[in-house]
Tab-separated table of C-alpha atoms and ligand atoms in Angstrom:
chain	number	residue	atom	x	y	z
A	1	MET	CA	0.000	0.000	0.000
A	2	ASN	CA	1.202	3.491	-0.814
A	3	LYS	CA	1.627	5.566	2.286
A	4	ILE	CA	-0.117	8.920	2.531
A	5	LYS	CA	2.289	11.775	1.891
A	6	MET	CA	2.752	14.877	4.029
A	7	THR	CA	4.344	18.161	3.026
A	8	THR	CA	4.807	20.152	6.246
A	9	PRO	CA	6.074	18.542	9.454
A	10	LEU	CA	3.766	17.995	12.382
A	11	VAL	CA	5.257	19.034	15.716
A	12	GLU	CA	5.300	15.871	17.810
A	13	MET	CA	5.595	16.277	21.587
A	14	ASP	CA	6.207	12.991	23.376
A	15	GLY	CA	5.385	12.655	27.064
A	16	ASP	CA	5.460	10.515	30.182
A	17	GLU	CA	4.431	7.287	31.866
A	18	MET	CA	1.464	5.265	30.576
A	19	THR	CA	0.579	7.760	27.883
A	20	ARG	CA	4.143	7.528	26.554
A	21	ILE	CA	3.664	3.766	26.218
A	22	LEU	CA	0.342	4.334	24.419
A	23	TRP	CA	1.958	6.995	22.214
A	24	LYS	CA	4.355	4.464	20.749
A	25	MET	CA	1.657	1.831	20.306
A	26	ILE	CA	-0.588	4.339	18.505
A	27	LYS	CA	2.210	5.433	16.182
A	28	ASP	CA	3.363	1.901	15.415
A	29	GLU	CA	-0.085	0.413	14.839
A	30	LEU	CA	-2.291	3.221	13.615
A	31	ILE	CA	-0.137	5.936	12.031
A	32	LEU	CA	3.202	4.746	10.649
A	33	PRO	CA	1.827	1.797	8.590
A	34	PHE	CA	-0.435	4.218	6.679
A	35	VAL	CA	1.123	7.672	6.739
A	36	ASP	CA	4.562	8.676	5.578
A	37	LEU	CA	4.814	10.687	8.781
A	38	LYS	CA	6.720	13.918	8.603
A	39	SER	CA	7.171	15.121	12.149
A	40	GLU	CA	9.567	17.271	14.091
A	41	TYR	CA	10.003	15.289	17.287
A	42	TYR	CA	10.378	16.866	20.730
A	43	ASP	CA	10.720	14.642	23.744
A	44	LEU	CA	8.848	16.369	26.575
A	45	GLY	CA	9.277	13.355	28.834
A	46	LEU	CA	10.493	14.520	32.241
A	47	PRO	CA	14.034	13.061	31.924
A	48	GLU	CA	14.609	15.053	28.718
A	49	ARG	CA	13.139	18.212	30.238
A	50	GLU	CA	15.584	17.791	33.111
A	51	LYS	CA	18.481	17.117	30.733
A	52	THR	CA	17.758	20.226	28.634
A	53	LYS	CA	16.799	22.432	31.619
A	54	ASP	CA	13.314	22.550	30.082
A	55	LYS	CA	14.620	24.092	26.852
A	56	VAL	CA	12.953	21.282	24.898
A	57	THR	CA	9.510	22.491	26.029
A	58	PHE	CA	10.177	26.019	24.838
A	59	ASP	CA	11.607	24.749	21.548
A	60	SER	CA	8.531	22.618	20.927
A	61	ALA	CA	6.281	25.641	21.449
A	62	TYR	CA	8.374	27.773	19.057
A	63	ALA	CA	8.192	24.966	16.494
A	64	THR	CA	4.394	25.022	16.844
A	65	GLN	CA	4.438	28.744	16.113
A	66	LYS	CA	6.523	27.998	13.052
A	67	TYR	CA	4.604	25.038	11.589
A	68	GLY	CA	1.122	25.702	12.971
A	69	VAL	CA	0.088	22.217	14.164
A	70	ALA	CA	1.291	20.068	17.067
A	71	VAL	CA	0.230	16.839	18.746
A	72	LYS	CA	1.133	16.396	22.404
A	73	CYS	CA	1.287	13.424	24.745
A	74	ALA	CA	0.358	13.925	28.413
A	75	THR	CA	3.294	15.013	30.567
A	76	ILE	CA	4.090	15.041	34.257
A	77	THR	CA	3.836	18.409	35.974
A	78	PRO	CA	6.494	18.037	38.650
A	79	ASN	CA	5.610	18.441	42.321
A	80	LYS	CA	7.781	17.756	45.359
A	81	GLN	CA	7.330	14.001	45.110
A	82	ARG	CA	8.289	14.004	41.404
A	83	VAL	CA	11.394	16.065	42.124
A	84	GLU	CA	12.560	13.197	44.350
A	85	GLU	CA	11.325	10.420	42.071
A	86	TYR	CA	13.117	11.847	39.008
A	87	ASN	CA	15.996	13.416	40.878
A	88	LEU	CA	15.258	16.844	39.374
A	89	THR	CA	17.480	19.877	39.815
A	90	GLU	CA	14.416	22.116	39.654
A	91	MET	CA	10.632	21.805	39.900
A	92	TRP	CA	10.095	22.412	36.173
A	93	LYS	CA	6.920	24.271	35.290
A	94	SER	CA	3.906	22.618	33.703
A	95	PRO	CA	4.687	22.100	29.971
A	96	ASN	CA	1.079	22.908	29.157
A	97	GLY	CA	1.404	26.208	31.005
A	98	THR	CA	4.625	27.049	29.158
A	99	ILE	CA	3.198	26.171	25.739
A	100	ARG	CA	-0.047	28.014	26.435
A	101	ALA	CA	1.837	31.134	27.496
A	102	ILE	CA	3.970	31.127	24.331
A	103	LEU	CA	1.074	30.453	21.965
A	104	ASP	CA	-1.227	32.775	23.952
A	105	GLY	CA	-3.909	30.206	23.305
A	106	THR	CA	-7.290	29.081	24.555
A	107	VAL	CA	-8.039	25.459	25.396
A	108	PHE	CA	-11.123	23.822	23.869
A	109	ARG	CA	-12.351	20.552	25.375
A	110	ALA	CA	-14.917	18.285	23.800
A	111	PRO	CA	-16.122	14.752	24.595
A	112	ILE	CA	-16.036	11.851	22.127
A	113	ILE	CA	-19.595	10.528	22.050
A	114	ILE	CA	-20.664	6.943	21.382
A	115	ASP	CA	-24.139	5.379	21.231
A	116	SER	CA	-23.651	2.902	24.040
A	117	ILE	CA	-22.634	5.464	26.658
A	118	LYS	CA	-25.478	7.855	27.335
A	119	PRO	CA	-24.762	11.243	28.874
A	120	VAL	CA	-26.262	11.788	32.318
A	121	VAL	CA	-28.250	14.633	30.758
A	122	LYS	CA	-30.654	12.679	28.511
A	123	ASN	CA	-31.243	15.371	25.907
A	124	TRP	CA	-27.527	15.908	25.143
A	125	LYS	CA	-27.012	14.413	21.686
A	126	LYS	CA	-23.969	16.290	20.391
A	127	PRO	CA	-20.714	17.285	22.086
A	128	ILE	CA	-20.547	20.460	24.138
A	129	THR	CA	-17.155	22.103	23.751
A	130	ILE	CA	-15.925	24.234	26.630
A	131	ALA	CA	-13.516	27.089	25.867
A	132	ARG	CA	-11.811	28.247	29.026
A	133	HIS	CA	-9.982	31.560	29.248
A	134	ALA	CA	-6.924	30.232	31.009
A	135	TYR	CA	-5.490	33.544	32.188
A	136	GLY	CA	-5.918	35.814	35.199
A	137	ASP	CA	-8.933	36.476	37.447
A	138	VAL	CA	-8.958	34.496	40.672
A	139	TYR	CA	-5.984	32.381	39.462
A	140	LYS	CA	-3.721	35.438	39.613
A	141	ALA	CA	-5.422	37.179	42.523
A	142	SER	CA	-3.775	38.723	45.578
A	143	GLU	CA	-5.712	37.989	48.710
A	144	PHE	CA	-5.395	38.173	52.440
A	145	ARG	CA	-7.235	37.730	55.660
A	146	ILE	CA	-8.194	40.843	57.597
A	147	GLU	CA	-7.754	40.288	61.289
A	148	GLY	CA	-9.886	43.152	62.571
A	149	GLU	CA	-11.365	46.622	62.141
A	150	GLY	CA	-9.984	48.810	59.342
A	151	LYS	CA	-10.583	50.196	55.885
A	152	ALA	CA	-9.845	48.229	52.706
A	153	GLU	CA	-9.151	50.278	49.576
A	154	ILE	CA	-8.287	49.520	45.983
A	155	VAL	CA	-5.584	51.762	44.498
A	156	PHE	CA	-4.274	52.121	40.954
A	157	THR	CA	-1.168	54.255	40.372
A	158	ASP	CA	-0.664	55.145	36.725
A	159	LYS	CA	2.771	55.552	35.165
A	160	ASP	CA	2.819	59.286	35.994
A	161	GLY	CA	2.146	58.531	39.634
A	162	LYS	CA	-1.494	59.612	39.634
A	163	GLU	CA	-3.631	57.561	42.004
A	164	THR	CA	-7.187	56.362	41.586
A	165	ARG	CA	-8.667	54.852	44.732
A	166	GLU	CA	-11.918	53.461	45.954
A	167	THR	CA	-13.026	52.094	49.301
A	168	ILE	CA	-13.854	48.415	49.114
A	169	TYR	CA	-15.163	48.038	52.648
A	170	ASP	CA	-14.881	49.542	56.115
A	171	PHE	CA	-14.262	46.428	58.153
A	172	GLU	CA	-15.853	46.348	61.629
A	173	CYS	CA	-14.756	42.723	62.175
A	174	PRO	CA	-12.291	40.170	60.739
A	175	GLY	CA	-12.843	39.086	57.151
A	176	VAL	CA	-11.241	38.356	53.804
A	177	LEU	CA	-10.105	40.467	50.886
A	178	GLN	CA	-9.116	39.748	47.297
A	179	GLY	CA	-7.833	41.742	44.326
A	180	GLN	CA	-7.917	40.264	40.821
A	181	TYR	CA	-7.219	41.487	37.320
A	182	ASN	CA	-7.289	40.698	33.671
A	183	LYS	CA	-5.820	42.362	30.577
A	184	ASP	CA	-7.536	43.541	27.395
A	185	THR	CA	-4.789	41.883	25.335
A	186	SER	CA	-5.513	38.511	26.898
A	187	ILE	CA	-9.293	38.881	26.606
A	188	ARG	CA	-8.882	39.840	22.942
A	189	SER	CA	-6.742	36.778	22.272
A	190	PHE	CA	-9.353	34.643	24.002
A	191	ALA	CA	-12.101	36.141	21.837
A	192	HIS	CA	-10.162	35.655	18.585
A	193	SER	CA	-9.392	32.024	19.446
A	194	CYS	CA	-13.084	31.384	20.192
A	195	PHE	CA	-14.409	32.988	17.009
A	196	LYS	CA	-11.762	31.209	14.921
A	197	TYR	CA	-12.535	27.843	16.448
A	198	ALA	CA	-16.284	28.325	15.971
A	199	ILE	CA	-15.704	29.031	12.266
A	200	ASP	CA	-13.285	26.136	12.018
A	201	THR	CA	-15.715	23.632	13.505
A	202	LYS	CA	-18.874	25.346	12.161
A	203	GLN	CA	-20.535	25.486	15.549
A	204	ASP	CA	-22.415	28.246	17.377
A	205	LEU	CA	-20.458	30.124	20.002
A	206	TRP	CA	-21.993	30.969	23.364
A	207	PHE	CA	-20.290	33.289	25.802
A	208	SER	CA	-21.441	33.954	29.329
A	209	THR	CA	-20.308	36.143	32.234
A	210	LYS	CA	-21.968	37.884	35.164
A	211	ASP	CA	-21.942	41.413	33.734
A	212	THR	CA	-25.136	42.459	35.535
A	213	ILE	CA	-23.238	42.273	38.828
A	214	SER	CA	-19.693	42.921	37.621
A	215	LYS	CA	-20.454	46.090	35.690
A	216	LYS	CA	-16.866	46.958	34.747
A	217	TYR	CA	-14.919	43.706	34.968
A	218	ASP	CA	-17.239	41.195	33.303
A	219	GLN	CA	-18.724	43.971	31.192
A	220	THR	CA	-15.270	44.463	29.642
A	221	PHE	CA	-15.245	40.819	28.531
A	222	LYS	CA	-18.701	41.178	27.024
A	223	LEU	CA	-17.855	44.404	25.150
A	224	ILE	CA	-14.560	43.116	23.769
A	225	PHE	CA	-16.237	39.976	22.434
A	226	GLN	CA	-19.045	42.032	20.909
A	227	GLU	CA	-16.679	44.505	19.233
A	228	ILE	CA	-14.422	41.821	17.775
A	229	TYR	CA	-17.422	39.844	16.570
A	230	GLU	CA	-19.043	42.824	14.815
A	231	ASN	CA	-15.825	44.030	13.225
A	232	GLU	CA	-14.097	40.834	12.224
A	233	TYR	CA	-16.232	37.703	12.294
A	234	LYS	CA	-19.910	38.557	11.817
A	235	ALA	CA	-19.887	38.243	8.040
A	236	LYS	CA	-18.185	34.839	8.154
A	237	PHE	CA	-20.578	33.577	10.841
A	238	GLU	CA	-23.564	34.645	8.737
A	239	GLU	CA	-22.112	33.011	5.659
A	240	LEU	CA	-21.709	29.722	7.558
A	241	GLY	CA	-25.111	30.015	9.223
A	242	ILE	CA	-23.665	29.885	12.722
A	243	GLU	CA	-24.468	32.181	15.614
A	244	TYR	CA	-22.619	34.160	18.274
A	245	PHE	CA	-24.732	34.449	21.353
A	246	TYR	CA	-24.011	36.244	24.627
A	247	THR	CA	-25.978	35.548	27.781
A	248	LEU	CA	-25.679	35.740	31.554
A	249	ILE	CA	-23.947	32.733	33.089
A	250	ASP	CA	-27.078	31.779	35.078
A	251	ASP	CA	-29.115	31.731	31.907
A	252	ALA	CA	-26.366	29.838	30.087
A	253	VAL	CA	-26.356	27.064	32.694
A	254	ALA	CA	-30.104	26.579	32.307
A	255	ARG	CA	-29.882	26.577	28.506
A	256	VAL	CA	-26.950	24.156	28.461
A	257	ILE	CA	-28.855	21.610	30.528
A	258	ARG	CA	-31.933	21.887	28.296
A	259	SER	CA	-29.944	21.872	25.028
A	260	GLU	CA	-29.033	18.986	22.767
A	261	GLY	CA	-25.393	20.133	22.583
A	262	GLY	CA	-23.426	20.885	19.448
A	263	TYR	CA	-21.952	24.297	20.314
A	264	ILE	CA	-18.950	25.936	21.951
A	265	TRP	CA	-19.439	27.467	25.382
A	266	ALA	CA	-16.806	30.104	26.122
A	267	CYS	CA	-16.222	30.723	29.823
A	268	LYS	CA	-14.087	32.973	31.975
A	269	ASN	CA	-11.264	31.225	33.783
A	270	TYR	CA	-13.067	30.058	36.923
A	271	ASP	CA	-16.346	29.280	35.166
A	272	GLY	CA	-14.442	27.219	32.597
A	273	ASP	CA	-12.591	25.300	35.301
A	274	VAL	CA	-15.826	24.322	37.033
A	275	MET	CA	-18.066	23.864	34.002
A	276	SER	CA	-15.594	21.715	32.083
A	277	ASP	CA	-15.514	19.212	34.959
A	278	MET	CA	-19.305	19.250	35.117
A	279	VAL	CA	-19.712	18.760	31.383
A	280	SER	CA	-17.034	16.067	31.070
A	281	THR	CA	-18.391	14.083	34.010
A	282	ALA	CA	-21.928	14.284	32.623
A	283	PHE	CA	-20.705	13.012	29.251
A	284	GLY	CA	-19.051	9.978	30.837
A	285	SER	CA	-15.285	9.784	31.103
A	286	LEU	CA	-12.146	11.898	31.223
A	287	ALA	CA	-10.532	9.263	29.028
A	288	MET	CA	-12.948	10.286	26.238
A	289	MET	CA	-12.228	14.005	26.460
A	290	THR	CA	-10.229	15.697	23.710
A	291	SER	CA	-8.444	18.974	24.090
A	292	VAL	CA	-6.999	21.467	21.635
A	293	LEU	CA	-5.102	24.675	22.275
A	294	VAL	CA	-5.883	27.318	19.659
A	295	SER	CA	-3.852	30.511	19.417
A	296	PRO	CA	-5.397	33.809	18.283
A	297	ASP	CA	-3.335	33.629	15.080
A	298	GLY	CA	-4.569	30.137	14.264
A	299	LYS	CA	-1.952	27.667	15.574
A	300	TYR	CA	-3.251	24.351	16.931
A	301	GLU	CA	-1.933	21.969	19.552
A	302	TYR	CA	-3.929	18.747	20.050
A	303	GLU	CA	-3.807	16.524	23.125
A	304	ALA	CA	-5.853	14.344	25.467
A	305	ALA	CA	-7.509	16.041	28.429
A	306	HIS	CA	-6.310	13.400	30.902
A	307	GLY	CA	-2.900	13.018	32.542
A	308	THR	CA	-0.202	10.376	32.283
A	309	VAL	CA	-2.320	7.738	34.109
A	310	THR	CA	0.380	7.052	36.691
A	311	ARG	CA	-1.480	4.303	38.533
A	312	HIS	CA	-1.677	2.193	35.363
A	313	TYR	CA	1.987	2.883	34.568
A	314	TYR	CA	3.175	1.410	37.871
A	315	LYS	CA	1.117	-1.705	37.141
A	316	TYR	CA	2.630	-1.838	33.651
A	317	LEU	CA	6.149	-1.588	35.136
A	318	LYS	CA	5.375	-4.586	37.339
A	319	GLY	CA	4.499	-6.504	34.188
A	320	GLU	CA	0.750	-6.451	34.860
A	321	GLU	CA	-1.684	-6.075	32.000
A	322	THR	CA	-3.307	-2.651	31.739
A	323	SER	CA	-6.472	-1.525	30.050
A	324	THR	CA	-5.749	2.164	29.615
A	325	ASN	CA	-8.015	3.997	27.207
A	326	PRO	CA	-6.075	5.454	24.236
A	327	MET	CA	-9.115	7.146	22.601
A	328	ALA	CA	-8.339	10.747	23.549
A	329	THR	CA	-4.685	10.342	22.519
A	330	ILE	CA	-5.655	8.770	19.172
A	331	PHE	CA	-8.064	11.652	18.583
A	332	ALA	CA	-5.249	14.088	19.338
A	333	TRP	CA	-3.347	12.457	16.457
A	334	SER	CA	-6.332	12.406	14.109
A	335	GLY	CA	-7.164	16.012	14.977
A	336	ALA	CA	-3.619	17.143	14.263
A	337	LEU	CA	-3.322	15.136	11.026
A	338	ARG	CA	-6.685	16.446	9.808
A	339	LYS	CA	-5.685	20.027	10.539
A	340	ARG	CA	-2.312	19.511	8.827
A	341	GLY	CA	-4.170	18.068	5.827
A	342	GLU	CA	-6.594	21.004	5.711
A	343	MET	CA	-3.816	23.565	5.950
A	344	ASP	CA	-1.725	21.879	3.259
A	345	GLY	CA	-4.603	20.877	0.984
A	346	LEU	CA	-3.922	17.149	1.444
A	347	ASN	CA	-7.280	15.433	1.006
A	348	ASP	CA	-5.864	11.957	1.566
A	349	LEU	CA	-4.558	12.984	4.956
A	350	VAL	CA	-7.910	14.501	5.944
A	351	ASP	CA	-9.644	11.345	4.743
A	352	PHE	CA	-7.244	9.191	6.750
A	353	ALA	CA	-7.929	11.178	9.926
A	354	ASN	CA	-11.685	10.786	9.421
A	355	LYS	CA	-11.347	7.049	8.819
A	356	LEU	CA	-9.133	6.601	11.862
A	357	GLU	CA	-11.757	8.243	14.068
A	358	ALA	CA	-14.535	6.231	12.441
A	359	ALA	CA	-12.566	3.007	13.071
A	360	CYS	CA	-12.243	3.930	16.767
A	361	ILE	CA	-15.969	4.605	17.082
A	362	LYS	CA	-16.781	1.387	15.208
A	363	THR	CA	-14.599	-0.618	17.593
A	364	LEU	CA	-16.487	0.801	20.565
A	365	ASP	CA	-19.838	0.320	18.825
A	366	ASP	CA	-18.852	-3.331	18.307
A	367	GLY	CA	-18.571	-3.596	22.076
A	368	ILE	CA	-14.756	-3.807	22.239
A	369	MET	CA	-13.623	-1.389	24.947
A	370	THR	CA	-11.085	-0.628	27.607
A	371	LYS	CA	-12.067	-1.375	31.191
A	372	ASP	CA	-12.908	2.201	32.167
A	373	LEU	CA	-15.745	2.352	29.625
A	374	VAL	CA	-17.331	-1.053	30.184
A	375	GLY	CA	-18.907	0.047	33.452
A	376	LEU	CA	-20.471	3.094	31.805
A	377	VAL	CA	-22.282	1.242	29.036
A	378	SER	CA	-26.084	1.575	29.053
A	379	GLU	CA	-28.392	-1.413	29.363
A	380	GLY	CA	-29.030	-3.221	26.110
A	381	PHE	CA	-25.519	-2.723	24.713
A	382	LYS	CA	-22.788	-5.353	24.816
A	383	ALA	CA	-19.282	-4.605	25.982
A	384	THR	CA	-16.144	-6.686	26.457
A	385	ALA	CA	-13.088	-5.305	28.244
A	386	VAL	CA	-9.760	-5.785	26.453
A	387	ASN	CA	-6.258	-4.547	27.203
A	388	SER	CA	-4.833	-1.462	25.469
A	389	ALA	CA	-2.846	-3.440	22.892
A	390	ASP	CA	-5.821	-5.577	21.849
A	391	PHE	CA	-8.040	-2.510	21.689
A	392	ILE	CA	-5.596	-0.794	19.339
A	393	LYS	CA	-5.328	-3.976	17.258
A	394	ALA	CA	-9.121	-4.058	16.918
A	395	ILE	CA	-9.056	-0.444	15.715
A	396	ARG	CA	-6.322	-1.279	13.228
A	397	GLU	CA	-8.371	-4.098	11.684
A	398	ARG	CA	-11.298	-1.717	11.143
A	399	LEU	CA	-9.047	1.020	9.841
A	400	GLU	CA	-7.470	-1.366	7.335
A	401	SER	CA	-10.827	-2.394	5.936
A	402	ALA	CA	-11.940	1.236	5.734
A	403	LEU	CA	-8.796	2.148	3.787
A	404	ALA	CA	-8.854	-0.934	1.542
B	1	NAP	P1	-4.725	11.123	35.217
B	1	NAP	O1	-3.463	10.708	34.607
B	1	NAP	O2	-5.711	11.790	34.335
B	1	NAP	O3	-5.405	9.832	35.868
B	1	NAP	C1	-6.333	9.852	36.927
B	1	NAP	C2	-7.171	8.591	36.911
B	1	NAP	O4	-8.178	8.723	35.896
B	1	NAP	C3	-6.417	7.348	36.529
B	1	NAP	O5	-5.761	6.772	37.638
B	1	NAP	C4	-7.518	6.493	35.948
B	1	NAP	O6	-8.356	5.960	36.951
B	1	NAP	C5	-8.343	7.513	35.201
B	1	NAP	N1	-7.872	7.723	33.823
B	1	NAP	C6	-7.355	8.868	33.281
B	1	NAP	N2	-7.072	8.692	31.999
B	1	NAP	C7	-7.390	7.417	31.704
B	1	NAP	C8	-7.295	6.625	30.521
B	1	NAP	N3	-6.818	7.133	29.384
B	1	NAP	N4	-7.723	5.352	30.577
B	1	NAP	C9	-8.207	4.823	31.700
B	1	NAP	N5	-8.307	5.515	32.862
B	1	NAP	C10	-7.916	6.790	32.851
B	1	NAP	O7	-4.473	12.113	36.436
B	1	NAP	P2	-3.434	12.011	37.666
B	1	NAP	O8	-3.213	10.596	38.051
B	1	NAP	O9	-3.967	12.969	38.633
B	1	NAP	O10	-2.083	12.623	37.112
B	1	NAP	C11	-0.991	11.849	36.649
B	1	NAP	C12	0.074	12.751	36.076
B	1	NAP	O11	-0.435	13.402	34.923
B	1	NAP	C13	0.531	13.849	37.011
B	1	NAP	O12	1.939	13.832	37.084
B	1	NAP	C14	0.052	15.135	36.373
B	1	NAP	O13	0.984	16.175	36.529
B	1	NAP	C15	-0.089	14.765	34.932
B	1	NAP	N6	-1.145	15.495	34.183
B	1	NAP	C16	-0.822	15.913	32.929
B	1	NAP	C17	-1.758	16.520	32.131
B	1	NAP	C18	-1.373	16.936	30.760
B	1	NAP	O14	-0.258	16.727	30.334
B	1	NAP	N7	-2.263	17.529	30.002
B	1	NAP	C19	-3.062	16.712	32.603
B	1	NAP	C20	-3.370	16.249	33.886
B	1	NAP	C21	-2.403	15.629	34.667
B	1	NAP	P3	-8.132	4.510	37.635
B	1	NAP	O15	-6.801	4.566	38.273
B	1	NAP	O16	-9.272	4.458	38.608
B	1	NAP	O17	-8.220	3.474	36.572
B	2	MG	MG1	-10.760	21.810	37.503
């Protein structure tokens, strides 16, 4: 069989633990036999990050800026225990944080849906994609406890030394205080990424904040989105027949629950943190959640939403069989290959990505699953648990017949 050709390299970011094992299996069984893979490989596994003093992470992000599409394996974010385990000279920062900061991107998370696993919310029929503004607000807040009576003020000193101040509260008793911020530049990037992704995936975009209460802060988000939409994206949205829709977060929550899905829900940082866990749990499993980082200038980095599945890795190291779900990691590959194909006008590559995803869904529809999914299957559907290798083999068989 002739392998499918590529023209521009894909940025490949390898990772850690169980997902690193899956990464190789996916490449060997599902990609390399069919695609003449052109990739620029970066090993973001923790030993290599230590060896390069984390330079490899930065380089991989710059390569993504250069080529436009990356696929990333899950990576360990070091904590104290990992520093000891891997004998690190420093507690290296989260690779995802580093890459996100360089690409200035927004993360979009969407579930992979199959017939036999019904969402907890019965009327959800299509995926709901959450776009979380991963910058600022309460995540960058300064806060302290007030131990007694006194006046709390908020002060801004401009670059000429001029002060603007406002009383927050005259405390008559102990309490708590918090100051948070965001930047127009970051909100604008967030908005551009959301509008671009909506156009890209031809889905409606919802955006919600609490601007009735937060009349300057949340209002700024609302106005920036509105202005960018009117000036830069409205015509394209109308042409595609998709909608941009702003509403209060309370109203959004009610509408989301009553909806059948099939749209992107853009959320401020905290809302996105909370709502993405709610939505992913209601859809079934973290192992079925895909994730893509989209920069405001249209660069894409695809990955799984889950971590390195450490518990399974330790079992694997002891020689025990594991049934780790590779779906989200396979979909990271198919997403990246499809995007590469679209950007380079390679129809065969796009077609391959579609067939790979279809083969995965068919395998699950045939009742062949990893252990984590078997327990979620609705009554009336059959399901047999297999190990990761057999699951990938079953996908390969279906992929081969689809490509034949
Ligand atoms: P995790 O790797 O997502 O795994 C948590 C648990 O969820 C697993 O023990 C497993 O449950 C289940 N699970 C997750 N993915 C699964 C899959 N594909 N198939 C089957 N079960 C799956 O989270 P963690 O254990 O909290 O974190 C492990 C490491 O990952 C940490 O070092 C963390 O820094 C890193 N991490 C990286 C990323 C990223 O790179 N994007 C994201 C999150 C975490 P059972 O054990 O019950 O089977
Ligand atoms: Mg969370």
